[in-house]
PDB file of C-alpha atoms in Angstrom:
ATOM      1  CA  MET A   1     -15.294 -43.529  -6.433  1.00  0.00           C
ATOM      2  CA  ASP A   2     -12.331 -40.789  -7.408  1.00  0.00           C
ATOM      3  CA  GLN A   3     -12.298 -38.868 -10.124  1.00  0.00           C
ATOM      4  CA  GLU A   4      -9.121 -38.752 -12.299  1.00  0.00           C
ATOM      5  CA  VAL A   5      -7.259 -35.947 -11.855  1.00  0.00           C
ATOM      6  CA  LYS A   6      -6.915 -34.076 -15.128  1.00  0.00           C
ATOM      7  CA  LYS A   7      -3.041 -33.536 -16.095  1.00  0.00           C
ATOM      8  CA  ARG A   8      -2.568 -29.178 -16.824  1.00  0.00           C
ATOM      9  CA  GLU A   9      -2.493 -28.621 -20.720  1.00  0.00           C
ATOM     10  CA  PHE A  10       0.640 -26.530 -21.119  1.00  0.00           C
ATOM     11  CA  PRO A  11       1.372 -24.235 -24.212  1.00  0.00           C
ATOM     12  CA  GLU A  12       4.460 -24.818 -26.542  1.00  0.00           C
ATOM     13  CA  PHE A  13       6.809 -22.692 -24.394  1.00  0.00           C
ATOM     14  CA  ASN A  14      10.135 -21.024 -25.922  1.00  0.00           C
ATOM     15  CA  PHE A  15      11.810 -20.516 -22.920  1.00  0.00           C
ATOM     16  CA  PRO A  16      15.600 -18.901 -24.313  1.00  0.00           C
ATOM     17  CA  ASP A  17      13.671 -16.607 -26.256  1.00  0.00           C
ATOM     18  CA  GLY A  18      11.500 -15.350 -23.789  1.00  0.00           C
ATOM     19  CA  GLU A  19       8.473 -16.641 -21.858  1.00  0.00           C
ATOM     20  CA  LEU A  20       6.271 -15.006 -19.095  1.00  0.00           C
ATOM     21  CA  LEU A  21       5.383 -17.622 -16.720  1.00  0.00           C
ATOM     22  CA  LEU A  22       2.490 -16.992 -13.653  1.00  0.00           C
ATOM     23  CA  VAL A  23       3.692 -18.721 -10.451  1.00  0.00           C
ATOM     24  CA  ASN A  24       1.362 -18.897  -7.504  1.00  0.00           C
ATOM     25  CA  LYS A  25       4.010 -17.855  -4.826  1.00  0.00           C
ATOM     26  CA  PRO A  26       3.700 -20.124  -1.763  1.00  0.00           C
ATOM     27  CA  TYR A  27       3.544 -18.853   1.720  1.00  0.00           C
ATOM     28  CA  ARG A  28       6.925 -18.399   3.244  1.00  0.00           C
ATOM     29  CA  TRP A  29       8.803 -18.418   0.203  1.00  0.00           C
ATOM     30  CA  THR A  30      10.504 -15.302  -0.848  1.00  0.00           C
ATOM     31  CA  SER A  31      10.438 -13.953  -4.294  1.00  0.00           C
ATOM     32  CA  PHE A  32      13.611 -15.478  -5.067  1.00  0.00           C
ATOM     33  CA  ASP A  33      13.079 -18.853  -3.819  1.00  0.00           C
ATOM     34  CA  VAL A  34      10.573 -19.079  -6.720  1.00  0.00           C
ATOM     35  CA  VAL A  35      13.496 -17.710  -9.410  1.00  0.00           C
ATOM     36  CA  SER A  36      15.605 -20.108  -8.058  1.00  0.00           C
ATOM     37  CA  LYS A  37      13.628 -23.001  -8.250  1.00  0.00           C
ATOM     38  CA  ILE A  38      12.620 -22.468 -11.696  1.00  0.00           C
ATOM     39  CA  ARG A  39      16.043 -21.515 -12.662  1.00  0.00           C
ATOM     40  CA  ASN A  40      17.655 -24.813 -11.113  1.00  0.00           C
ATOM     41  CA  ALA A  41      14.964 -26.938 -13.059  1.00  0.00           C
ATOM     42  CA  PHE A  42      16.714 -25.771 -16.594  1.00  0.00           C
ATOM     43  CA  LYS A  43      20.528 -26.865 -15.197  1.00  0.00           C
ATOM     44  CA  PRO A  44      22.912 -27.523 -16.608  1.00  0.00           C
ATOM     45  CA  LEU A  45      21.293 -25.314 -19.400  1.00  0.00           C
ATOM     46  CA  LYS A  46      21.974 -21.453 -17.701  1.00  0.00           C
ATOM     47  CA  LEU A  47      18.775 -19.708 -18.483  1.00  0.00           C
ATOM     48  CA  LYS A  48      18.552 -16.410 -17.421  1.00  0.00           C
ATOM     49  CA  VAL A  49      15.548 -16.131 -15.320  1.00  0.00           C
ATOM     50  CA  GLY A  50      13.922 -13.191 -13.145  1.00  0.00           C
ATOM     51  CA  HIS A  51      11.086 -11.827 -11.229  1.00  0.00           C
ATOM     52  CA  ALA A  52       8.345  -8.302 -11.787  1.00  0.00           C
ATOM     53  CA  GLY A  53       7.759  -7.551  -8.445  1.00  0.00           C
ATOM     54  CA  THR A  54       8.496  -8.864  -5.163  1.00  0.00           C
ATOM     55  CA  LEU A  55       6.412 -10.433  -2.722  1.00  0.00           C
ATOM     56  CA  ASP A  56       7.059 -10.731   0.940  1.00  0.00           C
ATOM     57  CA  PRO A  57       7.590 -14.253   2.057  1.00  0.00           C
ATOM     58  CA  LEU A  58       4.157 -14.219   4.455  1.00  0.00           C
ATOM     59  CA  ALA A  59       2.477 -13.105   0.778  1.00  0.00           C
ATOM     60  CA  THR A  60       1.163 -15.458  -1.559  1.00  0.00           C
ATOM     61  CA  GLY A  61      -0.209 -15.204  -5.223  1.00  0.00           C
ATOM     62  CA  LEU A  62       0.701 -13.955  -8.201  1.00  0.00           C
ATOM     63  CA  LEU A  63       4.405 -13.568  -9.332  1.00  0.00           C
ATOM     64  CA  ILE A  64       5.511 -12.640 -12.721  1.00  0.00           C
ATOM     65  CA  ILE A  65       8.306 -14.701 -14.116  1.00  0.00           C
ATOM     66  CA  CYS A  66      10.401 -14.027 -16.921  1.00  0.00           C
ATOM     67  CA  THR A  67      12.655 -16.182 -19.029  1.00  0.00           C
ATOM     68  CA  GLY A  68      15.512 -15.666 -21.264  1.00  0.00           C
ATOM     69  CA  LYS A  69      15.276 -12.442 -23.515  1.00  0.00           C
ATOM     70  CA  LEU A  70      11.658 -11.581 -22.009  1.00  0.00           C
ATOM     71  CA  THR A  71      13.955 -10.552 -18.897  1.00  0.00           C
ATOM     72  CA  LYS A  72      14.684  -6.984 -20.900  1.00  0.00           C
ATOM     73  CA  LYS A  73      10.510  -6.298 -20.193  1.00  0.00           C
ATOM     74  CA  ILE A  74      10.661  -7.304 -15.863  1.00  0.00           C
ATOM     75  CA  ASP A  75      10.662  -3.152 -15.494  1.00  0.00           C
ATOM     76  CA  GLU A  76       7.830  -2.794 -17.603  1.00  0.00           C
ATOM     77  CA  PHE A  77       5.689  -5.978 -15.637  1.00  0.00           C
ATOM     78  CA  GLN A  78       7.070  -4.482 -12.534  1.00  0.00           C
ATOM     79  CA  ALA A  79       5.442  -0.894 -13.428  1.00  0.00           C
ATOM     80  CA  GLN A  80       1.921  -2.504 -13.438  1.00  0.00           C
ATOM     81  CA  GLU A  81      -1.208  -1.849 -11.390  1.00  0.00           C
ATOM     82  CA  LYS A  82      -1.161  -4.512  -8.603  1.00  0.00           C
ATOM     83  CA  GLU A  83      -4.429  -5.578  -6.808  1.00  0.00           C
ATOM     84  CA  TYR A  84      -4.730  -7.770  -3.221  1.00  0.00           C
ATOM     85  CA  THR A  85      -6.781  -9.356  -1.455  1.00  0.00           C
ATOM     86  CA  GLY A  86      -6.202  -9.269   2.528  1.00  0.00           C
ATOM     87  CA  THR A  87      -6.881  -9.209   6.538  1.00  0.00           C
ATOM     88  CA  MET A  88      -5.775  -6.771   9.099  1.00  0.00           C
ATOM     89  CA  VAL A  89      -5.900  -7.394  12.891  1.00  0.00           C
ATOM     90  CA  VAL A  90      -7.084  -4.412  14.291  1.00  0.00           C
ATOM     91  CA  GLY A  91      -6.189  -3.556  18.524  1.00  0.00           C
ATOM     92  CA  SER A  92      -2.686  -4.350  18.177  1.00  0.00           C
ATOM     93  CA  THR A  93       0.850  -3.506  16.326  1.00  0.00           C
ATOM     94  CA  THR A  94       4.294  -5.705  15.605  1.00  0.00           C
ATOM     95  CA  PRO A  95       7.290  -3.911  14.385  1.00  0.00           C
ATOM     96  CA  SER A  96       7.702  -5.209  11.102  1.00  0.00           C
ATOM     97  CA  TYR A  97       3.643  -4.408  10.717  1.00  0.00           C
ATOM     98  CA  ASP A  98       2.937  -8.213  10.180  1.00  0.00           C
ATOM     99  CA  LEU A  99       3.157 -11.591  11.837  1.00  0.00           C
ATOM    100  CA  GLU A 100       7.098 -11.465  10.893  1.00  0.00           C
ATOM    101  CA  THR A 101       7.260 -10.103  14.447  1.00  0.00           C
ATOM    102  CA  GLU A 102       5.365 -10.388  17.662  1.00  0.00           C
ATOM    103  CA  VAL A 103       2.821  -7.681  19.272  1.00  0.00           C
ATOM    104  CA  ASP A 104       4.466  -5.211  20.467  1.00  0.00           C
ATOM    105  CA  ALA A 105       1.166  -3.235  21.780  1.00  0.00           C
ATOM    106  CA  THR A 106      -2.366  -3.539  22.339  1.00  0.00           C
ATOM    107  CA  TYR A 107      -5.385  -0.890  21.949  1.00  0.00           C
ATOM    108  CA  GLU A 108      -8.648  -0.635  22.698  1.00  0.00           C
ATOM    109  CA  THR A 109     -11.069  -1.379  20.182  1.00  0.00           C
ATOM    110  CA  SER A 110     -14.641  -0.998  21.647  1.00  0.00           C
ATOM    111  CA  HIS A 111     -15.148   2.560  20.223  1.00  0.00           C
ATOM    112  CA  LEU A 112     -14.726   0.953  16.437  1.00  0.00           C
ATOM    113  CA  SER A 113     -18.440   0.668  14.424  1.00  0.00           C
ATOM    114  CA  GLU A 114     -18.802  -0.336  10.919  1.00  0.00           C
ATOM    115  CA  GLU A 115     -19.125   3.511   9.691  1.00  0.00           C
ATOM    116  CA  MET A 116     -16.032   4.656  10.885  1.00  0.00           C
ATOM    117  CA  ILE A 117     -14.071   1.714   9.778  1.00  0.00           C
ATOM    118  CA  LEU A 118     -15.747   2.455   6.147  1.00  0.00           C
ATOM    119  CA  GLU A 119     -15.188   5.912   6.465  1.00  0.00           C
ATOM    120  CA  ALA A 120     -11.386   5.613   7.516  1.00  0.00           C
ATOM    121  CA  CYS A 121     -10.937   3.968   4.261  1.00  0.00           C
ATOM    122  CA  LYS A 122     -11.645   7.357   1.913  1.00  0.00           C
ATOM    123  CA  PRO A 123      -8.513   9.335   2.791  1.00  0.00           C
ATOM    124  CA  PHE A 124      -6.337   6.338   1.681  1.00  0.00           C
ATOM    125  CA  ILE A 125      -8.092   6.822  -1.779  1.00  0.00           C
ATOM    126  CA  GLY A 126      -5.899   8.653  -4.710  1.00  0.00           C
ATOM    127  CA  ASP A 127      -2.320   9.943  -4.770  1.00  0.00           C
ATOM    128  CA  ILE A 128      -1.014   9.952  -0.913  1.00  0.00           C
ATOM    129  CA  SER A 129       2.404   9.821   0.548  1.00  0.00           C
ATOM    130  CA  GLN A 130       3.479   6.476   2.195  1.00  0.00           C
ATOM    131  CA  PHE A 131       6.575   5.340   4.079  1.00  0.00           C
ATOM    132  CA  PRO A 132       8.191   1.874   3.760  1.00  0.00           C
ATOM    133  CA  PRO A 133       7.617  -0.617   6.772  1.00  0.00           C
ATOM    134  CA  PRO A 134      11.389  -0.285   9.030  1.00  0.00           C
ATOM    135  CA  HIS A 135      11.179  -3.974   8.222  1.00  0.00           C
ATOM    136  CA  SER A 136      11.439  -3.942   4.301  1.00  0.00           C
ATOM    137  CA  ALA A 137      13.908  -4.617   1.541  1.00  0.00           C
ATOM    138  CA  VAL A 138      14.547  -0.955   1.024  1.00  0.00           C
ATOM    139  CA  LYS A 139      17.836   0.318   0.693  1.00  0.00           C
ATOM    140  CA  VAL A 140      19.250   3.036   3.086  1.00  0.00           C
ATOM    141  CA  GLU A 141      23.400   3.447   2.802  1.00  0.00           C
ATOM    142  CA  GLY A 142      23.682   0.526   0.492  1.00  0.00           C
ATOM    143  CA  GLU A 143      21.726  -1.851   3.023  1.00  0.00           C
ATOM    144  CA  ARG A 144      18.284  -3.254   3.231  1.00  0.00           C
ATOM    145  CA  LEU A 145      16.328  -1.866   6.193  1.00  0.00           C
ATOM    146  CA  TYR A 146      15.320  -5.562   7.308  1.00  0.00           C
ATOM    147  CA  HIS A 147      18.863  -5.658   8.354  1.00  0.00           C
ATOM    148  CA  LYS A 148      19.263  -2.361  10.378  1.00  0.00           C
ATOM    149  CA  ALA A 149      15.811  -3.109  11.977  1.00  0.00           C
ATOM    150  CA  ARG A 150      17.098  -6.492  13.290  1.00  0.00           C
ATOM    151  CA  ARG A 151      20.476  -4.854  14.859  1.00  0.00           C
ATOM    152  CA  GLY A 152      18.046  -2.038  16.449  1.00  0.00           C
ATOM    153  CA  GLU A 153      19.286   0.265  14.378  1.00  0.00           C
ATOM    154  CA  ALA A 154      17.214   4.189  14.108  1.00  0.00           C
ATOM    155  CA  VAL A 155      16.581   5.159  10.786  1.00  0.00           C
ATOM    156  CA  GLU A 156      14.922   7.842   8.885  1.00  0.00           C
ATOM    157  CA  LEU A 157      12.608   6.546   6.603  1.00  0.00           C
ATOM    158  CA  ARG A 158      11.882   8.800   3.110  1.00  0.00           C
ATOM    159  CA  PRO A 159       8.161   9.032   2.362  1.00  0.00           C
ATOM    160  CA  ARG A 160       7.072   7.669  -1.319  1.00  0.00           C
ATOM    161  CA  ALA A 161       4.288   8.937  -3.708  1.00  0.00           C
ATOM    162  CA  ILE A 162       1.958   6.198  -4.747  1.00  0.00           C
ATOM    163  CA  THR A 163      -1.377   5.765  -5.931  1.00  0.00           C
ATOM    164  CA  ILE A 164      -4.297   3.580  -4.128  1.00  0.00           C
ATOM    165  CA  SER A 165      -7.221   3.422  -6.967  1.00  0.00           C
ATOM    166  CA  ALA A 166      -9.120   1.382  -4.327  1.00  0.00           C
ATOM    167  CA  PHE A 167      -9.477   0.456  -0.742  1.00  0.00           C
ATOM    168  CA  GLU A 168     -12.472  -1.672  -0.068  1.00  0.00           C
ATOM    169  CA  ILE A 169     -13.313  -3.180   3.353  1.00  0.00           C
ATOM    170  CA  THR A 170     -14.682  -6.652   2.263  1.00  0.00           C
ATOM    171  CA  ARG A 171     -15.919  -7.930   5.820  1.00  0.00           C
ATOM    172  CA  ILE A 172     -15.634  -7.063   9.298  1.00  0.00           C
ATOM    173  CA  ALA A 173     -15.370  -9.558  12.189  1.00  0.00           C
ATOM    174  CA  LEU A 174     -13.525  -7.682  14.678  1.00  0.00           C
ATOM    175  CA  PRO A 175     -10.477  -7.872  15.723  1.00  0.00           C
ATOM    176  CA  GLU A 176     -10.309  -8.982  11.899  1.00  0.00           C
ATOM    177  CA  ILE A 177     -11.126  -6.861   9.087  1.00  0.00           C
ATOM    178  CA  GLU A 178     -10.725  -8.237   5.309  1.00  0.00           C
ATOM    179  CA  PHE A 179     -10.183  -5.824   2.250  1.00  0.00           C
ATOM    180  CA  ARG A 180      -9.142  -5.603  -1.393  1.00  0.00           C
ATOM    181  CA  VAL A 181      -6.750  -2.953  -2.499  1.00  0.00           C
ATOM    182  CA  VAL A 182      -5.686  -1.750  -6.108  1.00  0.00           C
ATOM    183  CA  CYS A 183      -2.782   0.298  -6.136  1.00  0.00           C
ATOM    184  CA  SER A 184       0.140   1.344  -8.317  1.00  0.00           C
ATOM    185  CA  LYS A 185       3.954  -0.154  -7.789  1.00  0.00           C
ATOM    186  CA  GLY A 186       5.691   0.369  -4.815  1.00  0.00           C
ATOM    187  CA  THR A 187       2.839   0.289  -2.740  1.00  0.00           C
ATOM    188  CA  TYR A 188       3.837  -1.491   0.709  1.00  0.00           C
ATOM    189  CA  ILE A 189       0.265  -2.942   2.020  1.00  0.00           C
ATOM    190  CA  ARG A 190       2.063  -3.499   5.010  1.00  0.00           C
ATOM    191  CA  SER A 191       1.738   0.186   5.904  1.00  0.00           C
ATOM    192  CA  LEU A 192      -1.006   0.985   4.339  1.00  0.00           C
ATOM    193  CA  VAL A 193      -2.570  -1.342   7.416  1.00  0.00           C
ATOM    194  CA  HIS A 194      -0.461   0.457  10.044  1.00  0.00           C
ATOM    195  CA  ASP A 195      -1.709   4.025   8.730  1.00  0.00           C
ATOM    196  CA  PHE A 196      -5.110   2.888   8.579  1.00  0.00           C
ATOM    197  CA  GLY A 197      -4.975   1.630  12.699  1.00  0.00           C
ATOM    198  CA  LYS A 198      -2.821   4.541  13.199  1.00  0.00           C
ATOM    199  CA  SER A 199      -6.001   6.578  11.933  1.00  0.00           C
ATOM    200  CA  LEU A 200      -8.834   4.615  13.805  1.00  0.00           C
ATOM    201  CA  ASN A 201      -7.012   4.898  17.469  1.00  0.00           C
ATOM    202  CA  CYS A 202      -6.527   1.494  17.588  1.00  0.00           C
ATOM    203  CA  GLY A 203      -3.261  -0.104  15.491  1.00  0.00           C
ATOM    204  CA  ALA A 204      -3.585  -3.187  12.890  1.00  0.00           C
ATOM    205  CA  TYR A 205      -0.930  -5.238  11.473  1.00  0.00           C
ATOM    206  CA  LEU A 206      -1.328  -7.419   8.564  1.00  0.00           C
ATOM    207  CA  SER A 207      -2.168 -10.861   8.941  1.00  0.00           C
ATOM    208  CA  ARG A 208      -2.674 -12.152   5.615  1.00  0.00           C
ATOM    209  CA  LEU A 209      -2.210 -10.580   1.984  1.00  0.00           C
ATOM    210  CA  ARG A 210      -2.678 -12.306  -1.455  1.00  0.00           C
ATOM    211  CA  ARG A 211      -1.617 -10.558  -4.897  1.00  0.00           C
ATOM    212  CA  THR A 212      -4.770 -11.565  -7.199  1.00  0.00           C
ATOM    213  CA  ARG A 213      -3.667  -9.565 -10.380  1.00  0.00           C
ATOM    214  CA  SER A 214      -0.800  -7.822 -11.803  1.00  0.00           C
ATOM    215  CA  GLY A 215      -1.493  -5.139 -14.896  1.00  0.00           C
ATOM    216  CA  GLU A 216      -4.092  -7.444 -16.879  1.00  0.00           C
ATOM    217  CA  PHE A 217      -2.672 -10.778 -15.798  1.00  0.00           C
ATOM    218  CA  ARG A 218      -4.378 -12.951 -13.019  1.00  0.00           C
ATOM    219  CA  CYS A 219      -3.231 -15.210 -10.318  1.00  0.00           C
ATOM    220  CA  ASP A 220      -6.339 -17.652 -11.360  1.00  0.00           C
ATOM    221  CA  HIS A 221      -4.165 -18.357 -14.350  1.00  0.00           C
ATOM    222  CA  ALA A 222      -1.174 -18.906 -12.561  1.00  0.00           C
ATOM    223  CA  TYR A 223       0.783 -21.968 -12.442  1.00  0.00           C
ATOM    224  CA  GLU A 224       1.896 -24.072  -8.880  1.00  0.00           C
ATOM    225  CA  VAL A 225       5.739 -23.581  -8.474  1.00  0.00           C
ATOM    226  CA  MET A 226       6.702 -27.688  -8.622  1.00  0.00           C
ATOM    227  CA  GLU A 227       3.783 -27.774 -11.139  1.00  0.00           C
ATOM    228  CA  LEU A 228       5.874 -25.523 -13.451  1.00  0.00           C
ATOM    229  CA  VAL A 229       9.174 -27.281 -12.223  1.00  0.00           C
ATOM    230  CA  ARG A 230       8.194 -31.021 -13.199  1.00  0.00           C
ATOM    231  CA  HIS A 231       6.950 -29.352 -16.765  1.00  0.00           C
ATOM    232  CA  ILE A 232      10.425 -28.184 -17.238  1.00  0.00           C
ATOM    233  CA  ARG A 233      11.930 -31.754 -16.197  1.00  0.00           C
ATOM    234  CA  GLU A 234       9.825 -33.453 -18.345  1.00  0.00           C
ATOM    235  CA  LEU A 235      10.601 -31.179 -21.052  1.00  0.00           C
ATOM    236  CA  LYS A 236      14.439 -31.522 -20.736  1.00  0.00           C
ATOM    237  CA  GLU A 237      13.471 -35.600 -20.306  1.00  0.00           C
ATOM    238  CA  LYS A 238      12.470 -35.654 -23.402  1.00  0.00           C
ATOM    239  CA  GLU A 239      14.553 -33.399 -25.855  1.00  0.00           C
ATOM    240  CA  SER A 240      17.524 -35.785 -24.209  1.00  0.00           C
ATOM    241  CA  THR A 241      15.497 -38.772 -25.238  1.00  0.00           C
ATOM    242  CA  ASN A 242      15.085 -37.601 -28.484  1.00  0.00           C
ATOM    243  CA  MET A 243      18.537 -36.672 -29.468  1.00  0.00           C
ATOM    244  CA  ILE A 244      19.757 -39.902 -28.184  1.00  0.00           C
ATOM    245  CA  ALA A 245      16.968 -41.626 -30.916  1.00  0.00           C
ATOM    246  CA  GLU A 246      18.669 -39.380 -33.545  1.00  0.00           C
TER     247      GLU A 246
END
């Protein structure tokens, strides 16, 4: 006999005064898609809704959403340390450094050993410089890089100072390598994987990425997008019913 699914217990939200909502971003949704879906749930009430720390469409996991007056603290939340788990594929590269584009080159991987792979992580730990991927939301001359990349325009990229606190290999099953990364704001995991593949002389691209933590907040405590949207709509219906009753 199927067990009855327990409904999620929600706290007493005060969205206009400001709420911090932990959301599990779905695969292929943009971060703005999540914000838009939640903002639309409040209509016709016009409420400020924003996110702290963009996730690529092909990434999943923790997205911090702020509402109302708490949107003023977005930069503060965005600056917090992040943690990710992911999978890379070695022996191939793509122009976007992930699955957004097709493989453009393949390389030999027979020279790789477990010891070599584990040792290759060490130079990336600490304060390092990193170039953003050509297919990224970084603005150059007022335009997103991915727009220029899709037109085939060559752009001179500038390195960024970032900090990698931890870079651990958690599973090796070539051509796949699973990993965990703890890093500062502004780190591109796609670039980390790309550079890691170059250091092994075999190329690599990111095939899966999940943000598991941002500061003290963990994805284990996150709401599913539509679960949260349904709850907001239920609250609105309840408020409307109470107003009519009064």
